[in-house]
PDB file of C-alpha atoms in Angstrom:
ATOM      1  CA  MET A 520      10.221 -53.310   1.051  1.00 69.00           C
ATOM      2  CA  LYS A 521       7.135 -56.204   1.688  1.00 84.00           C
ATOM      3  CA  ALA A 522       7.922 -58.571   3.983  1.00 86.00           C
ATOM      4  CA  ASP A 523       8.218 -62.616   3.030  1.00 86.00           C
ATOM      5  CA  ILE A 524       8.138 -61.625  -0.817  1.00 90.00           C
ATOM      6  CA  HIS A 525      11.877 -61.385  -1.313  1.00 89.00           C
ATOM      7  CA  PRO A 526      14.427 -64.824  -1.831  1.00 89.00           C
ATOM      8  CA  GLU A 527      16.935 -65.134   0.908  1.00 89.00           C
ATOM      9  CA  TYR A 528      20.798 -65.054   0.409  1.00 90.00           C
ATOM     10  CA  THR A 529      23.134 -66.859   2.222  1.00 92.00           C
ATOM     11  CA  LEU A 530      26.782 -66.928   1.175  1.00 95.00           C
ATOM     12  CA  ALA A 531      27.827 -68.680  -2.303  1.00 94.00           C
ATOM     13  CA  ASN A 532      30.790 -70.989  -3.388  1.00 95.00           C
ATOM     14  CA  VAL A 533      31.577 -70.215  -6.513  1.00 93.00           C
ATOM     15  CA  HIS A 534      33.818 -73.008  -8.789  1.00 92.00           C
ATOM     16  CA  CYS A 535      35.329 -71.573 -12.209  1.00 89.00           C
ATOM     17  CA  SER A 536      36.816 -74.258 -15.053  1.00 85.00           C
ATOM     18  CA  CYS A 537      40.144 -72.696 -13.953  1.00 86.00           C
ATOM     19  CA  GLY A 538      40.159 -74.125 -10.754  1.00 88.00           C
ATOM     20  CA  ASN A 539      39.351 -70.055  -8.619  1.00 90.00           C
ATOM     21  CA  GLN A 540      36.976 -70.284  -6.201  1.00 93.00           C
ATOM     22  CA  PHE A 541      35.853 -67.093  -4.467  1.00 92.00           C
ATOM     23  CA  TYR A 542      32.625 -66.418  -2.273  1.00 94.00           C
ATOM     24  CA  THR A 543      29.978 -64.056  -2.915  1.00 92.00           C
ATOM     25  CA  ARG A 544      25.875 -63.739  -1.934  1.00 94.00           C
ATOM     26  CA  SER A 545      23.379 -65.446  -3.536  1.00 94.00           C
ATOM     27  CA  THR A 546      20.224 -67.815  -4.025  1.00 93.00           C
ATOM     28  CA  LYS A 547      21.951 -70.315  -4.698  1.00 91.00           C
ATOM     29  CA  SER A 548      24.699 -72.526  -2.329  1.00 90.00           C
ATOM     30  CA  ASP A 549      26.651 -73.388  -5.114  1.00 93.00           C
ATOM     31  CA  LEU A 550      27.754 -71.922  -8.347  1.00 90.00           C
ATOM     32  CA  HIS A 551      29.520 -73.550 -10.834  1.00 89.00           C
ATOM     33  CA  VAL A 552      30.846 -71.192 -13.870  1.00 86.00           C
ATOM     34  CA  GLU A 553      33.208 -71.127 -17.306  1.00 84.00           C
ATOM     35  CA  LEU A 554      34.884 -68.357 -16.889  1.00 83.00           C
ATOM     36  CA  CYS A 555      35.755 -65.334 -13.702  1.00 85.00           C
ATOM     37  CA  SER A 556      37.997 -62.519 -13.216  1.00 81.00           C
ATOM     38  CA  ALA A 557      40.957 -64.582 -13.322  1.00 84.00           C
ATOM     39  CA  CYS A 558      40.846 -66.660 -16.718  1.00 81.00           C
ATOM     40  CA  HIS A 559      38.700 -63.967 -17.821  1.00 77.00           C
ATOM     41  CA  PRO A 560      40.797 -62.303 -21.725  1.00 72.00           C
ATOM     42  CA  PHE A 561      38.918 -59.035 -20.969  1.00 74.00           C
ATOM     43  CA  TYR A 562      40.410 -59.085 -17.531  1.00 71.00           C
ATOM     44  CA  THR A 563      43.529 -60.983 -18.160  1.00 75.00           C
ATOM     45  CA  GLY A 564      44.847 -59.149 -21.103  1.00 75.00           C
ATOM     46  CA  LYS A 565      45.482 -62.407 -22.957  1.00 75.00           C
ATOM     47  CA  GLN A 566      43.869 -63.222 -26.200  1.00 69.00           C
ATOM     48  CA  LYS A 567      42.215 -66.901 -25.305  1.00 63.00           C
ATOM     49  CA  LEU A 568      40.343 -68.668 -27.848  1.00 62.00           C
ATOM     50  CA  VAL A 569      37.106 -69.558 -25.538  1.00 63.00           C
ATOM     51  CA  ASP A 570      35.056 -72.774 -26.922  1.00 61.00           C
ATOM     52  CA  THR A 571      31.333 -72.760 -26.230  1.00 64.00           C
ATOM     53  CA  GLY A 572      30.360 -76.612 -26.320  1.00 63.00           C
ATOM     54  CA  GLY A 573      31.829 -77.664 -29.520  1.00 72.00           C
ATOM     55  CA  ARG A 574      31.610 -74.712 -31.439  1.00 76.00           C
ATOM     56  CA  VAL A 575      34.775 -74.248 -32.965  1.00 76.00           C
ATOM     57  CA  GLU A 576      35.581 -77.992 -34.231  1.00 79.00           C
ATOM     58  CA  ARG A 577      32.509 -77.819 -35.813  1.00 84.00           C
ATOM     59  CA  PHE A 578      33.463 -74.918 -37.675  1.00 86.00           C
ATOM     60  CA  GLN A 579      36.595 -75.981 -38.302  1.00 87.00           C
ATOM     61  CA  ARG A 580      35.168 -78.975 -39.570  1.00 89.00           C
ATOM     62  CA  ARG A 581      32.437 -77.785 -41.915  1.00 90.00           C
ATOM     63  CA  ALA A 582      35.168 -75.021 -43.193  1.00 91.00           C
ATOM     64  CA  ALA A 583      37.552 -77.830 -44.073  1.00 91.00           C
ATOM     65  CA  LYS A 584      34.733 -79.345 -46.092  1.00 90.00           C
ATOM     66  CA  ARG A 585      33.637 -76.465 -48.196  1.00 90.00           C
ATOM     67  CA  ALA A 586      37.477 -75.883 -49.007  1.00 88.00           C
ATOM     68  CA  LYS A 587      37.747 -79.156 -50.372  1.00 86.00           C
ATOM     69  CA  ALA A 588      34.495 -79.280 -51.839  1.00 85.00           C
ATOM     70  CA  ASN A 589      35.656 -76.314 -53.936  1.00 85.00           C
ATOM     71  CA  ALA A 590      39.445 -77.396 -54.419  1.00 79.00           C
ATOM     72  CA  GLY A 591      37.681 -80.075 -56.632  1.00 70.00           C
ATOM     73  CA  ASN A 592      36.079 -77.403 -58.745  1.00 66.00           C
TER      74      ASN A 592
END
């Protein structure tokens, strides 16, 4: 490996939105994530809807508007 070209890895504290906290190594010291192995549906086996920035609500509003327009015809 070449000297002085690789980033320095430090101990990073990872905070999940579910409240879980764990440590790993990264180039950043603090990481904030939305999903982790404690709350991700694949690891928990529970079906959970993950809303990304209100996309689900926006889709439901558009679907309701379209259903209302089709009901009028």
